[in-house]
Amino acid sequence: MTARPWWKTILGVVLTAIMLFPVYWMVNVSLTPTGELRKTQWFPVHPTLEGFESALSQQLPSLGTSLVVGAGCVLLTVVVAAPAGYALAILNLRGGRALNFLLLVAQMIPAVVMAMGFYAIYVRLGMLNTVWGLIIADSTIAVPFGVLLYTTFMAGIPRELMQAAHIDGAGAWRTFTKIVLPVSRNSTLTVALFAFLWAWSDFIFASTLNRSGEFVPITLGIYQYIGNNTTQWNAIMATAVVASLPAAILLVVAQRYVAAGVTAGAVKD
Amino acid sequence: MTTTSVDTTGRASHGSAAGPGPAAPAPGARRRQPRGTARQWTAFGFAAPLIAYLLVFYAYPLWRNVELSVHDYTVRAFVQGDPEFAGFSKYAEVFGSGSFGTAVVNTALFTVVSIVFQYSIGLALAVFFRGNFRLSGVLRALFLVPWLLPLIVSSSTWAWMLNSENGIVNSVIEAFGGEQINWLTSPDTALIAVIIANIWLGIPFNLVILYAGLQQVPPELYEAASLDGASARAQFWHITLPLLRPVSAITLLLGFIYTLKVVDVIWIMTTGGPGNASLTLAVWSYREAFGTGQPDFSPAAAIGNLLIVIALVFGFVHLRVQRIGGRS
C-alpha cells in the first residue's frame, strides 16, 4: 500500500463543495423565513419550515401525479425494451443493425419536436391533459436507451446458458422469461431507474401536453409556482428540494446502476 | 457452481453435433435455414412491440411534425383540421425572419462554449479522480447530483442565484467591490448566464464517461512512463489524451446533440430573452409553438425539422469518423 495522499482528499472535498454549492443554496433558501429572503445569508440562521409547509400544502397532488407518471413510464419502457433487446442480441433479428441505427437516430430528435408531433396527435384524439398521454410521451425518452442497454448486456450472456435451456426443451419465450430476464436483472434496474428519473424530471412534455390538466406533474407545479408568486422563493426552493428527493434517494440506494447507465451512453435532454 | 455445470452442457452439445447428428457445425450455417426462418419469426415477434412503438410513437409524431411545417396551421385550422398547404413557405419564413441569424449564432455559441468547458473541466476532474484516494468514490458519486436533479430544479436555483437584487452571485461580486450585474435581464449577459448554468449541468456527464474511459488505459503505460522520467504533464499529453480519443469523440458528439436540443434551462431562466438575447433554435421553436398566447405551429415545426437535420448531419459525420478510426 502506498501512502494515501491526503491533499488529494482535501482538494476533492473542496471541488465537490464548489460543484454542489447550488444544491446547498437551494436547501438554504428553502429554510429561510420569507422576511429574510432579501438579505444574503450563508447559513439558515433562523431555519423555518414555512416554505415546506406551503409547498406541501399545494404540491402534494402533483407529487402523486409524478409518481404515477414515473411508474407508468418504467412499466411501458421495460415491456417494450426487454423483449426487443432479446430479439436483437440473442435471436439475431434480421435487420437488427438497421433497427439499432434507428434507435441511435431516435435519441437525437429534440424533445420539442416530439412535443409538437404529440400535441397535434393528442388534440385530435382528445388525449391532451391526460396522465396516459404524458406517460407515453415521456417513455419516448427512455425506450431507445432501454433497448440499447438491454441489447448490449444480453449480447454478453454466455450462449451456453441458452443452449442448455434449448436442450432442456425450453422455447424462446421460456428462455426469455426464465433465463434471460433474471440474468439481466441489473439492466432492468438501470433502465427502470432512468425511465423513472427522466419521466419525473420531464418539463417539456409536461408543459406542452399537460398544461391545463387536472393532474399536473411536480415539474410543472414548480413552474407555475414561479409564475404565480415570484417573491416566495423559499416555498419554490422547498418544492424544488422535495422534487429532488427521488434523485437523491436513487443516488444513495442505486449509485452503481446510475454509473452503469451514464456510461452506456445515457441520454438526457 | 452454475457456471461449471453450464460449461459441461455447452461442451456436451458441441460433442453431439460432431457426432452422427446434424453434422459439422461451423460451415453449416445454410443448413439451418428452415430452423433459421422459424427463429426469425420468433425474433420478429419479440421485436414487434418495439417496432409498433417506433411506428406509432416516433414515426407518426415526426410525420405529423413534417406535415405541420408544410401547412399553414393556425389554432382554428388545428381544431378543424383543414389547414392550407403552404409548401416550403414556412421554411422560407423562418430563414427570412430577423430572429434567424440571432438564433443560429446563439445556438453555435451556446453549444460550442458549453461543450468546451464541460469537456475540459470534466476531463480535468476525471484525471484528478483517477488516482484513487480516500473518499474518492463518494465524492465522485456526489458529482453526479447536478445531473440527476430535474432540470427545472437546477434551472430555477440558478435563476435565483443569478437574481439581480437578491442573488448570491451579485452579493459576492458586490462584497468584492464590483457592480451589480443584471445576469438574466441584460441582453449582454443573458446568454452567458444560461451557458454557465448549462456547463454546470454537463460536467457530471463528461466526468463519468471520461473517467470510465480512463479506466481502460492500462496502468502499466503510466508506470513505464514514470520509470522513463516522464512528467505528469507529459503523461497527460502523450498517454492520456491520445488513448482517450475514441471516448472523447463520443463524449463530444453526445454533448453536442444534447446541447443542441436544450430548451428547459434557457426557457426557465430567461425564456430566450431579453428580446432574443438568449434565443437558440430549440428555444425559438418552443416559443413559437407553446411559449406565447398565440401558438404558431408551422414555423415552430420547420425550426424543429431543421434541428433534426443538423443533429443527423453530425451523427453521420461521427459514424464516418468512427468507421475510419476503427479501420486504422
Coordinates of C-alpha atoms in Angstrom, one line a residue:
Chain A
M1 CA 0.0 0.0 0.0
T2 CA 1.3 3.4 -1.0
A3 CA 0.8 6.4 1.2
R4 CA -2.6 7.9 0.8
P5 CA -2.3 11.4 -0.5
W6 CA -4.4 13.5 2.0
W7 CA -4.0 16.7 0.0
K8 CA -6.0 15.0 -2.8
T9 CA -8.8 14.2 -0.5
I10 CA -8.9 17.7 0.8
L11 CA -8.8 19.1 -2.7
G12 CA -11.5 16.7 -3.8
V13 CA -13.8 17.8 -0.9
V14 CA -13.3 21.4 -1.9
L15 CA -14.1 20.8 -5.5
T16 CA -17.2 18.8 -4.6
A17 CA -18.3 21.6 -2.3
I18 CA -17.9 24.1 -5.1
M19 CA -19.8 21.9 -7.5
L20 CA -22.6 21.2 -5.1
F21 CA -22.9 24.8 -4.0
P22 CA -26.1 25.5 -6.0
V23 CA -27.7 22.4 -4.3
Y24 CA -26.7 23.7 -0.9
W25 CA -28.1 27.1 -1.8
M26 CA -31.4 25.6 -2.8
V27 CA -31.7 23.9 0.6
N28 CA -30.5 27.1 2.4
V29 CA -33.1 29.3 0.7
S30 CA -35.8 26.7 1.3
L31 CA -35.2 27.1 5.0
T32 CA -35.1 30.9 5.1
P33 CA -38.0 32.8 6.5
T34 CA -39.9 34.9 3.9
G35 CA -38.9 38.1 5.6
E36 CA -35.2 37.4 5.4
L37 CA -35.1 36.4 1.7
R38 CA -33.8 39.8 0.7
K39 CA -30.7 39.6 2.8
T40 CA -28.0 37.2 1.8
Q41 CA -27.5 34.6 4.4
W42 CA -24.9 32.0 4.0
F43 CA -26.5 29.7 6.6
P44 CA -30.1 29.3 7.6
V45 CA -29.7 31.3 10.8
H46 CA -33.4 31.1 11.7
P47 CA -34.4 28.0 9.9
T48 CA -38.1 27.6 9.3
L49 CA -40.3 25.1 7.7
E50 CA -42.8 27.6 6.4
G51 CA -41.5 27.2 2.9
F52 CA -42.0 23.4 3.1
E53 CA -45.4 23.8 4.7
S54 CA -46.8 26.0 1.9
A55 CA -45.0 23.8 -0.7
L56 CA -46.5 20.6 0.6
S57 CA -50.0 22.0 1.1
Q58 CA -50.1 23.0 -2.6
Q59 CA -47.9 20.5 -4.3
L60 CA -48.9 17.1 -2.8
P61 CA -51.2 16.2 -5.6
S62 CA -48.6 16.9 -8.3
L63 CA -46.1 14.8 -6.4
G64 CA -48.6 11.9 -6.7
T65 CA -49.1 12.6 -10.4
S66 CA -45.3 12.5 -11.0
L67 CA -45.1 9.2 -9.1
V68 CA -47.8 7.7 -11.3
V69 CA -46.3 9.0 -14.5
G70 CA -42.9 7.7 -13.5
A71 CA -44.2 4.3 -12.6
G72 CA -46.2 4.0 -15.8
C73 CA -43.2 5.1 -17.8
V74 CA -41.0 2.4 -16.2
L75 CA -43.5 -0.3 -17.0
L76 CA -44.1 0.8 -20.6
T77 CA -40.3 1.1 -21.2
V78 CA -39.4 -2.3 -19.8
V79 CA -42.2 -4.1 -21.5
V80 CA -41.2 -2.7 -24.9
A81 CA -37.4 -2.7 -24.4
A82 CA -36.6 -6.0 -22.8
P83 CA -38.1 -8.3 -25.5
A84 CA -36.6 -6.1 -28.2
G85 CA -33.2 -6.5 -26.6
Y86 CA -33.7 -10.3 -26.6
A87 CA -34.6 -10.3 -30.3
L88 CA -31.7 -8.1 -31.2
A89 CA -29.0 -9.6 -29.0
I90 CA -29.8 -13.3 -28.9
L91 CA -32.3 -14.2 -31.6
N92 CA -30.2 -12.2 -34.2
L93 CA -33.2 -10.4 -35.6
R94 CA -32.7 -9.7 -39.4
G95 CA -32.3 -6.0 -39.9
G96 CA -31.2 -5.6 -36.4
R97 CA -28.3 -3.3 -37.4
A98 CA -30.8 -1.0 -39.1
L99 CA -33.0 -1.1 -36.1
N100 CA -30.1 -0.2 -33.8
F101 CA -29.2 2.6 -36.1
L102 CA -32.8 3.9 -36.0
L103 CA -32.6 3.9 -32.2
L104 CA -29.5 5.9 -32.2
V105 CA -31.2 8.4 -34.5
A106 CA -34.3 8.5 -32.3
Q107 CA -32.1 9.7 -29.4
M108 CA -31.0 12.7 -31.5
I109 CA -34.5 14.0 -32.0
P110 CA -35.2 17.1 -29.9
A111 CA -38.0 16.7 -27.4
V112 CA -39.6 19.9 -28.6
V113 CA -40.1 18.3 -32.0
M114 CA -41.7 15.3 -30.4
A115 CA -43.8 17.5 -28.3
M116 CA -45.3 19.3 -31.3
G117 CA -46.0 16.0 -33.1
F118 CA -47.7 14.6 -30.0
Y119 CA -49.6 17.8 -29.5
A120 CA -51.0 17.6 -33.0
I121 CA -52.0 14.0 -32.5
Y122 CA -53.4 14.4 -29.0
V123 CA -55.6 17.3 -30.0
R124 CA -57.4 15.1 -32.4
L125 CA -57.6 12.1 -30.0
G126 CA -58.6 14.2 -27.0
M127 CA -55.5 12.9 -25.1
L128 CA -54.2 16.4 -24.1
N129 CA -54.0 16.9 -20.4
T130 CA -54.2 13.2 -19.6
V131 CA -51.8 11.2 -17.5
W132 CA -51.7 8.4 -20.1
G133 CA -50.7 10.8 -22.8
L134 CA -47.9 12.1 -20.7
I135 CA -46.7 8.6 -19.8
I136 CA -46.5 7.7 -23.5
A137 CA -44.7 10.9 -24.4
D138 CA -42.2 10.6 -21.5
S139 CA -41.4 7.0 -22.4
T140 CA -40.1 8.1 -25.8
I141 CA -37.0 9.5 -23.9
A142 CA -36.3 6.1 -22.3
V143 CA -37.3 3.4 -24.8
P144 CA -34.4 3.8 -27.3
F145 CA -31.9 4.0 -24.4
G146 CA -33.5 0.9 -22.8
V147 CA -33.3 -1.2 -25.9
L148 CA -29.7 -0.3 -26.5
L149 CA -28.8 -1.0 -22.9
Y150 CA -30.6 -4.4 -22.9
T151 CA -29.0 -5.3 -26.2
T152 CA -25.5 -4.6 -25.1
F153 CA -25.9 -6.6 -21.9
M154 CA -27.8 -9.5 -23.4
A155 CA -25.2 -9.9 -26.1
G156 CA -22.7 -10.7 -23.4
I157 CA -24.8 -13.5 -21.8
P158 CA -22.9 -16.8 -22.4
R159 CA -24.5 -18.7 -25.3
E160 CA -24.1 -22.0 -23.3
L161 CA -26.8 -20.8 -21.0
M162 CA -29.3 -20.6 -23.8
Q163 CA -28.1 -23.8 -25.4
A164 CA -28.7 -25.6 -22.2
A165 CA -32.2 -24.3 -22.0
H166 CA -32.8 -25.3 -25.6
I167 CA -31.6 -28.9 -24.9
D168 CA -34.0 -29.0 -21.9
G169 CA -36.8 -28.2 -24.4
A170 CA -37.4 -24.6 -23.5
G171 CA -38.9 -22.5 -26.2
A172 CA -37.9 -18.9 -26.9
W173 CA -40.5 -17.5 -24.5
R174 CA -39.4 -19.8 -21.7
T175 CA -35.8 -19.0 -22.3
F176 CA -36.6 -15.3 -22.2
T177 CA -38.6 -15.3 -19.0
K178 CA -36.8 -18.0 -17.1
I179 CA -33.2 -17.3 -18.1
V180 CA -32.6 -14.1 -20.0
L181 CA -34.7 -11.8 -17.9
P182 CA -33.5 -13.0 -14.5
V183 CA -29.9 -12.8 -15.6
S184 CA -30.5 -9.2 -16.9
R185 CA -31.8 -8.0 -13.6
N186 CA -29.2 -5.3 -13.3
S187 CA -30.0 -4.0 -16.7
T188 CA -33.7 -3.9 -15.8
L189 CA -32.9 -1.9 -12.7
T190 CA -30.8 0.6 -14.6
V191 CA -33.4 1.0 -17.3
A192 CA -36.2 1.4 -14.7
L193 CA -34.2 3.9 -12.8
F194 CA -33.5 6.1 -15.7
A195 CA -37.0 5.8 -17.1
F196 CA -38.4 6.9 -13.8
L197 CA -35.9 9.8 -13.3
W198 CA -36.5 11.1 -16.8
A199 CA -40.2 11.0 -16.5
W200 CA -40.0 12.6 -13.1
S201 CA -37.8 15.4 -14.4
D202 CA -39.5 16.0 -17.7
F203 CA -40.6 19.5 -18.2
I204 CA -41.0 19.9 -22.0
F205 CA -43.7 17.3 -22.4
A206 CA -45.5 18.3 -19.3
S207 CA -45.5 21.9 -20.2
T208 CA -46.9 21.3 -23.7
L209 CA -49.1 18.2 -23.4
N210 CA -50.4 18.6 -19.9
R211 CA -50.5 22.3 -19.3
S212 CA -54.1 22.7 -18.1
G213 CA -54.7 19.2 -16.9
E214 CA -56.3 18.4 -13.6
F215 CA -53.3 16.4 -12.7
V216 CA -50.0 18.2 -13.4
P217 CA -46.6 16.7 -12.5
I218 CA -44.3 18.3 -10.0
T219 CA -42.1 20.0 -12.6
L220 CA -45.0 21.9 -13.9
G221 CA -46.1 22.6 -10.3
I222 CA -42.8 24.3 -9.7
Y223 CA -43.0 26.2 -13.0
Q224 CA -46.5 27.5 -12.2
Y225 CA -45.3 28.4 -8.7
I226 CA -42.5 30.6 -10.2
G227 CA -45.1 32.3 -12.4
N228 CA -47.5 32.9 -9.6
N229 CA -45.5 34.3 -6.7
T230 CA -42.1 35.4 -7.5
T231 CA -41.5 36.7 -4.0
Q232 CA -41.9 33.4 -2.1
W233 CA -38.7 31.8 -3.2
N234 CA -38.4 29.8 0.0
A235 CA -41.5 27.9 -1.0
I236 CA -40.3 27.5 -4.6
M237 CA -37.0 26.2 -3.4
A238 CA -38.7 23.9 -0.8
T239 CA -40.7 22.4 -3.7
A240 CA -37.5 22.0 -5.6
V241 CA -35.9 20.2 -2.7
V242 CA -38.9 17.8 -2.5
A243 CA -38.8 17.3 -6.2
S244 CA -35.1 16.4 -5.9
L245 CA -35.7 13.7 -3.3
P246 CA -36.2 10.8 -5.7
A247 CA -32.9 11.6 -7.4
A248 CA -31.1 11.8 -4.1
I249 CA -32.6 8.6 -2.8
L250 CA -31.8 6.7 -6.0
L251 CA -28.2 8.0 -5.9
V252 CA -27.7 6.7 -2.5
V253 CA -29.5 3.4 -3.0
A254 CA -28.5 2.6 -6.6
Q255 CA -25.4 4.5 -7.4
R256 CA -23.9 1.5 -9.2
Y257 CA -26.8 1.5 -11.7
V258 CA -26.6 5.2 -12.2
A259 CA -23.0 5.0 -13.2
A260 CA -23.7 2.0 -15.4
G261 CA -26.5 3.9 -17.2
V262 CA -24.4 7.0 -17.8
T263 CA -21.5 5.1 -19.3
A264 CA -23.9 3.1 -21.5
G265 CA -24.2 6.3 -23.5
A266 CA -27.0 7.6 -21.4
V267 CA -29.2 10.3 -22.8
K268 CA -30.5 13.4 -21.2
D269 CA -32.3 16.3 -22.8
Chain B
M1 CA -21.4 -23.9 -9.3
T2 CA -23.8 -23.0 -12.0
T3 CA -21.2 -21.8 -14.4
T4 CA -19.3 -25.1 -14.3
S5 CA -22.5 -27.2 -15.0
V6 CA -23.4 -24.9 -17.8
D7 CA -19.9 -25.3 -19.3
T8 CA -20.3 -29.0 -19.4
T9 CA -23.6 -28.9 -21.1
G10 CA -22.3 -26.5 -23.6
R11 CA -19.4 -28.8 -24.3
A12 CA -21.7 -31.8 -24.4
S13 CA -23.9 -30.2 -27.1
H14 CA -20.9 -29.5 -29.2
G15 CA -19.8 -33.1 -28.8
S16 CA -23.1 -34.4 -30.1
A17 CA -23.1 -32.0 -33.0
A18 CA -19.8 -33.5 -34.1
G19 CA -21.3 -37.0 -33.8
P20 CA -23.8 -38.6 -36.1
G21 CA -26.4 -35.9 -35.5
P22 CA -26.7 -32.7 -37.7
A23 CA -23.1 -32.9 -38.9
A24 CA -20.3 -30.3 -38.7
P25 CA -21.4 -27.1 -37.0
A26 CA -19.3 -24.2 -38.4
P27 CA -19.8 -24.1 -42.2
G28 CA -23.4 -25.5 -41.9
A29 CA -25.0 -22.1 -41.4
R30 CA -27.0 -22.6 -44.6
R31 CA -28.3 -26.0 -43.5
R32 CA -30.1 -24.4 -40.6
Q33 CA -32.2 -22.3 -42.9
P34 CA -35.6 -23.9 -42.1
R35 CA -35.0 -23.5 -38.4
G36 CA -33.5 -20.1 -39.2
T37 CA -36.7 -18.7 -40.6
A38 CA -38.8 -20.0 -37.7
R39 CA -36.2 -18.4 -35.5
Q40 CA -36.5 -15.2 -37.5
W41 CA -40.3 -15.2 -36.9
T42 CA -39.7 -15.6 -33.2
A43 CA -37.2 -12.8 -33.2
F44 CA -39.7 -10.6 -35.0
G45 CA -42.3 -11.5 -32.5
F46 CA -40.1 -10.3 -29.7
A47 CA -39.2 -7.1 -31.5
A48 CA -42.8 -6.5 -32.6
P49 CA -43.7 -4.3 -29.6
L50 CA -40.7 -2.1 -30.2
I51 CA -41.4 -1.8 -34.0
A52 CA -45.0 -0.9 -33.3
Y53 CA -43.9 1.5 -30.7
L54 CA -41.4 3.2 -33.0
L55 CA -44.0 3.5 -35.8
V56 CA -46.8 4.9 -33.6
F57 CA -44.9 7.0 -31.1
Y58 CA -41.9 8.1 -33.1
A59 CA -42.5 7.9 -36.8
Y60 CA -46.1 9.2 -36.6
P61 CA -45.4 12.2 -34.4
L62 CA -42.4 13.0 -36.7
W63 CA -44.6 12.7 -39.7
R64 CA -47.2 15.0 -38.2
N65 CA -44.4 17.4 -37.5
V66 CA -43.3 17.5 -41.1
E67 CA -46.9 17.9 -42.1
L68 CA -47.2 20.8 -39.6
S69 CA -44.2 22.5 -41.3
V70 CA -45.6 22.4 -44.8
H71 CA -49.1 23.7 -43.9
D72 CA -50.4 26.9 -42.5
Y73 CA -51.6 25.7 -39.2
T74 CA -53.4 28.3 -37.2
V75 CA -55.2 27.4 -34.0
R76 CA -58.5 27.3 -35.9
A77 CA -57.1 25.0 -38.6
F78 CA -55.7 22.8 -35.8
V79 CA -59.2 22.2 -34.4
Q80 CA -61.0 21.9 -37.7
G81 CA -58.2 20.0 -39.4
D82 CA -58.3 21.9 -42.7
P83 CA -55.0 23.8 -42.9
E84 CA -53.9 25.3 -46.2
F85 CA -51.0 23.7 -47.9
A86 CA -48.0 26.1 -47.7
G87 CA -45.2 24.2 -49.3
F88 CA -41.8 25.4 -48.1
S89 CA -43.1 28.9 -47.4
K90 CA -42.9 28.4 -43.7
Y91 CA -39.2 27.4 -44.0
A92 CA -38.6 30.5 -46.1
E93 CA -40.4 32.5 -43.4
V94 CA -38.1 31.0 -40.8
F95 CA -34.9 31.7 -42.8
G96 CA -36.0 35.2 -43.6
S97 CA -37.0 36.0 -40.1
G98 CA -35.0 38.6 -38.2
S99 CA -34.6 36.2 -35.3
F100 CA -33.0 33.5 -37.5
G101 CA -29.4 34.9 -37.6
T102 CA -29.5 35.6 -33.8
A103 CA -30.8 32.2 -33.1
V104 CA -28.1 30.5 -35.2
V105 CA -25.3 32.5 -33.6
N106 CA -26.7 31.9 -30.1
T107 CA -27.1 28.2 -30.8
A108 CA -23.5 28.0 -32.0
L109 CA -22.1 29.9 -29.0
F110 CA -24.3 28.1 -26.5
T111 CA -23.3 24.6 -27.8
V112 CA -19.6 25.3 -28.5
V113 CA -18.8 27.2 -25.3
S114 CA -20.8 24.8 -23.2
I115 CA -19.1 21.8 -24.6
V116 CA -15.6 23.2 -24.5
F117 CA -15.9 23.9 -20.8
Q118 CA -17.9 20.8 -19.9
Y119 CA -15.3 18.6 -21.6
S120 CA -12.2 20.3 -20.3
I121 CA -13.5 20.5 -16.7
G122 CA -14.9 17.0 -16.9
L123 CA -11.5 15.7 -18.2
A124 CA -9.5 17.5 -15.5
L125 CA -11.8 16.1 -12.8
A126 CA -11.6 12.6 -14.4
V127 CA -7.8 12.7 -14.3
F128 CA -7.9 14.0 -10.8
F129 CA -10.2 11.2 -9.6
R130 CA -8.2 8.6 -11.4
G131 CA -5.6 8.4 -8.7
N132 CA -7.7 6.7 -6.0
F133 CA -7.6 8.5 -2.7
R134 CA -9.6 8.4 0.4
L135 CA -13.3 9.3 -0.2
S136 CA -12.8 9.5 -4.0
G137 CA -15.7 7.1 -4.7
V138 CA -18.1 9.0 -2.5
L139 CA -17.0 12.4 -4.0
R140 CA -17.4 11.1 -7.5
A141 CA -20.9 9.9 -6.7
L142 CA -21.7 13.4 -5.3
F143 CA -20.6 14.9 -8.5
L144 CA -23.5 13.2 -10.2
V145 CA -26.1 15.1 -8.2
P146 CA -26.4 18.1 -10.7
W147 CA -27.0 15.6 -13.5
L148 CA -29.8 13.8 -11.7
L149 CA -31.7 16.8 -10.5
P150 CA -34.8 17.7 -12.5
L151 CA -33.8 20.5 -14.9
I152 CA -36.5 22.8 -13.5
V153 CA -34.9 22.4 -10.1
S154 CA -31.4 23.3 -11.1
S155 CA -32.5 26.0 -13.6
S156 CA -34.7 27.8 -11.0
T157 CA -32.0 27.5 -8.4
W158 CA -29.5 29.2 -10.8
A159 CA -32.1 31.8 -11.7
W160 CA -32.4 32.7 -8.1
M161 CA -28.6 32.7 -7.5
L162 CA -28.2 35.0 -10.5
N163 CA -31.1 37.3 -9.5
S164 CA -30.1 40.9 -9.8
E165 CA -31.1 42.2 -6.4
N166 CA -31.2 39.1 -4.2
G167 CA -28.9 36.7 -5.9
I168 CA -25.9 35.3 -4.1
V169 CA -23.6 35.8 -7.1
N170 CA -24.2 39.5 -7.2
S171 CA -23.8 39.9 -3.4
V172 CA -20.4 38.2 -3.6
I173 CA -19.4 40.4 -6.5
E174 CA -20.6 43.5 -4.6
A175 CA -18.8 42.3 -1.5
F176 CA -15.6 42.5 -3.5
G177 CA -16.4 46.0 -4.7
G178 CA -17.9 45.0 -8.0
E179 CA -21.0 46.3 -9.6
Q180 CA -24.3 44.6 -9.7
I181 CA -24.7 42.6 -12.9
N182 CA -28.2 42.0 -14.3
W183 CA -27.4 38.5 -15.3
L184 CA -30.8 37.4 -16.6
T185 CA -32.3 40.7 -17.6
S186 CA -29.5 42.4 -19.5
P187 CA -29.1 41.4 -23.2
D188 CA -25.3 41.4 -22.7
T189 CA -25.2 38.7 -20.1
A190 CA -28.3 36.6 -20.5
L191 CA -26.6 34.2 -22.9
I192 CA -23.5 34.0 -20.6
A193 CA -25.8 33.2 -17.6
V194 CA -27.5 30.3 -19.3
I195 CA -24.2 29.0 -20.6
I196 CA -22.8 29.0 -17.1
A197 CA -25.7 27.0 -15.8
N198 CA -25.5 24.6 -18.7
I199 CA -21.8 24.0 -18.2
W200 CA -22.5 23.1 -14.6
L201 CA -25.2 20.7 -15.7
G202 CA -23.0 18.9 -18.2
I203 CA -19.9 18.4 -16.1
P204 CA -21.1 15.2 -14.4
F205 CA -21.9 13.5 -17.7
N206 CA -18.4 14.3 -19.1
L207 CA -16.7 13.3 -15.8
V208 CA -18.4 9.9 -15.6
I209 CA -17.8 9.0 -19.3
L210 CA -14.2 10.2 -19.4
Y211 CA -13.5 8.6 -16.0
A212 CA -14.8 5.3 -17.4
G213 CA -12.6 5.8 -20.5
L214 CA -9.5 6.4 -18.3
Q215 CA -10.1 3.1 -16.5
Q216 CA -9.5 1.4 -19.9
V217 CA -6.0 2.9 -20.1
P218 CA -3.5 0.2 -18.9
P219 CA -1.8 1.4 -15.8
E220 CA 1.5 -0.2 -17.0
L221 CA 1.8 2.6 -19.5
Y222 CA 1.9 5.2 -16.8
E223 CA 4.3 3.1 -14.7
A224 CA 6.6 2.7 -17.7
A225 CA 6.4 6.4 -18.4
S226 CA 7.2 7.3 -14.8
L227 CA 10.2 5.0 -14.9
D228 CA 11.3 6.9 -18.0
G229 CA 11.0 10.0 -16.0
A230 CA 8.0 11.5 -17.9
S231 CA 6.4 14.3 -16.0
A232 CA 2.7 14.2 -15.1
R233 CA 2.1 16.8 -17.8
A234 CA 3.9 14.8 -20.5
Q235 CA 2.0 11.7 -19.4
F236 CA -1.2 13.6 -19.9
W237 CA -0.4 14.8 -23.4
H238 CA 1.3 11.6 -24.6
I239 CA -0.7 8.9 -23.0
T240 CA -4.0 10.0 -21.5
L241 CA -5.2 12.3 -24.3
P242 CA -4.3 10.1 -27.3
L243 CA -5.7 6.9 -25.7
L244 CA -8.8 8.7 -24.7
R245 CA -9.5 9.9 -28.3
P246 CA -12.4 7.5 -29.1
V247 CA -14.1 8.1 -25.8
S248 CA -13.6 11.8 -26.2
A249 CA -15.1 11.7 -29.7
I250 CA -18.3 10.0 -28.3
T251 CA -18.5 12.4 -25.4
L252 CA -18.2 15.5 -27.6
L253 CA -20.7 14.2 -30.1
L254 CA -23.3 13.3 -27.5
G255 CA -22.7 16.5 -25.7
F256 CA -23.2 18.4 -29.0
I257 CA -26.5 16.6 -29.7
Y258 CA -27.9 17.1 -26.2
T259 CA -26.8 20.7 -26.0
L260 CA -28.4 21.4 -29.4
K261 CA -31.8 20.4 -28.1
V262 CA -31.7 22.1 -24.7
V263 CA -34.9 24.0 -24.1
D264 CA -35.7 23.7 -20.4
V265 CA -32.7 25.5 -18.9
I266 CA -32.9 28.5 -21.2
W267 CA -36.7 28.7 -21.1
I268 CA -36.9 28.6 -17.3
M269 CA -34.1 31.1 -16.8
T270 CA -34.7 33.7 -19.5
T271 CA -37.4 32.4 -21.9
G272 CA -34.8 33.2 -24.6
G273 CA -34.8 36.8 -23.7
P274 CA -34.5 39.6 -23.0
G275 CA -35.6 40.1 -26.6
N276 CA -33.8 37.5 -28.4
A277 CA -30.6 37.7 -26.4
S278 CA -30.5 34.1 -25.3
L279 CA -32.7 32.6 -28.1
T280 CA -31.4 29.3 -29.5
L281 CA -33.1 27.4 -32.3
A282 CA -34.7 24.9 -30.0
V283 CA -36.0 27.6 -27.7
W284 CA -37.3 29.6 -30.6
S285 CA -39.2 26.5 -31.8
Y286 CA -40.7 26.0 -28.3
R287 CA -41.6 29.7 -28.0
E288 CA -43.4 29.8 -31.4
A289 CA -45.4 26.7 -30.6
F290 CA -46.1 26.9 -26.9
G291 CA -44.5 30.0 -25.4
T292 CA -46.8 32.7 -26.5
G293 CA -50.5 33.1 -26.2
Q294 CA -50.8 32.6 -29.9
P295 CA -49.3 29.3 -30.9
D296 CA -47.8 29.3 -34.3
F297 CA -47.0 25.6 -35.0
S298 CA -46.0 25.7 -38.6
P299 CA -42.8 27.8 -38.3
A300 CA -42.0 26.0 -35.0
A301 CA -42.2 22.7 -36.7
A302 CA -40.0 24.0 -39.5
I303 CA -37.3 25.1 -37.0
G304 CA -37.6 21.7 -35.3
N305 CA -37.0 19.8 -38.5
L306 CA -34.0 22.0 -39.2
L307 CA -32.6 20.9 -35.8
I308 CA -33.1 17.3 -36.7
V309 CA -31.2 17.8 -39.9
I310 CA -28.3 19.4 -38.1
A311 CA -28.2 16.6 -35.5
L312 CA -28.3 13.9 -38.2
V313 CA -25.5 15.6 -40.2
F314 CA -23.3 15.5 -37.2
G315 CA -24.4 11.9 -36.4
F316 CA -23.4 10.8 -39.8
V317 CA -20.1 12.6 -39.7
H318 CA -19.4 10.9 -36.3
L319 CA -20.3 7.5 -37.8
R320 CA -17.9 8.0 -40.7
V321 CA -15.1 9.2 -38.5
Q322 CA -15.7 6.2 -36.2
R323 CA -15.6 3.8 -39.1
I324 CA -12.3 5.3 -40.4
G325 CA -10.9 5.2 -36.9
G326 CA -12.0 1.6 -36.5
R327 CA -10.2 0.6 -39.7
S328 CA -6.9 2.1 -38.8

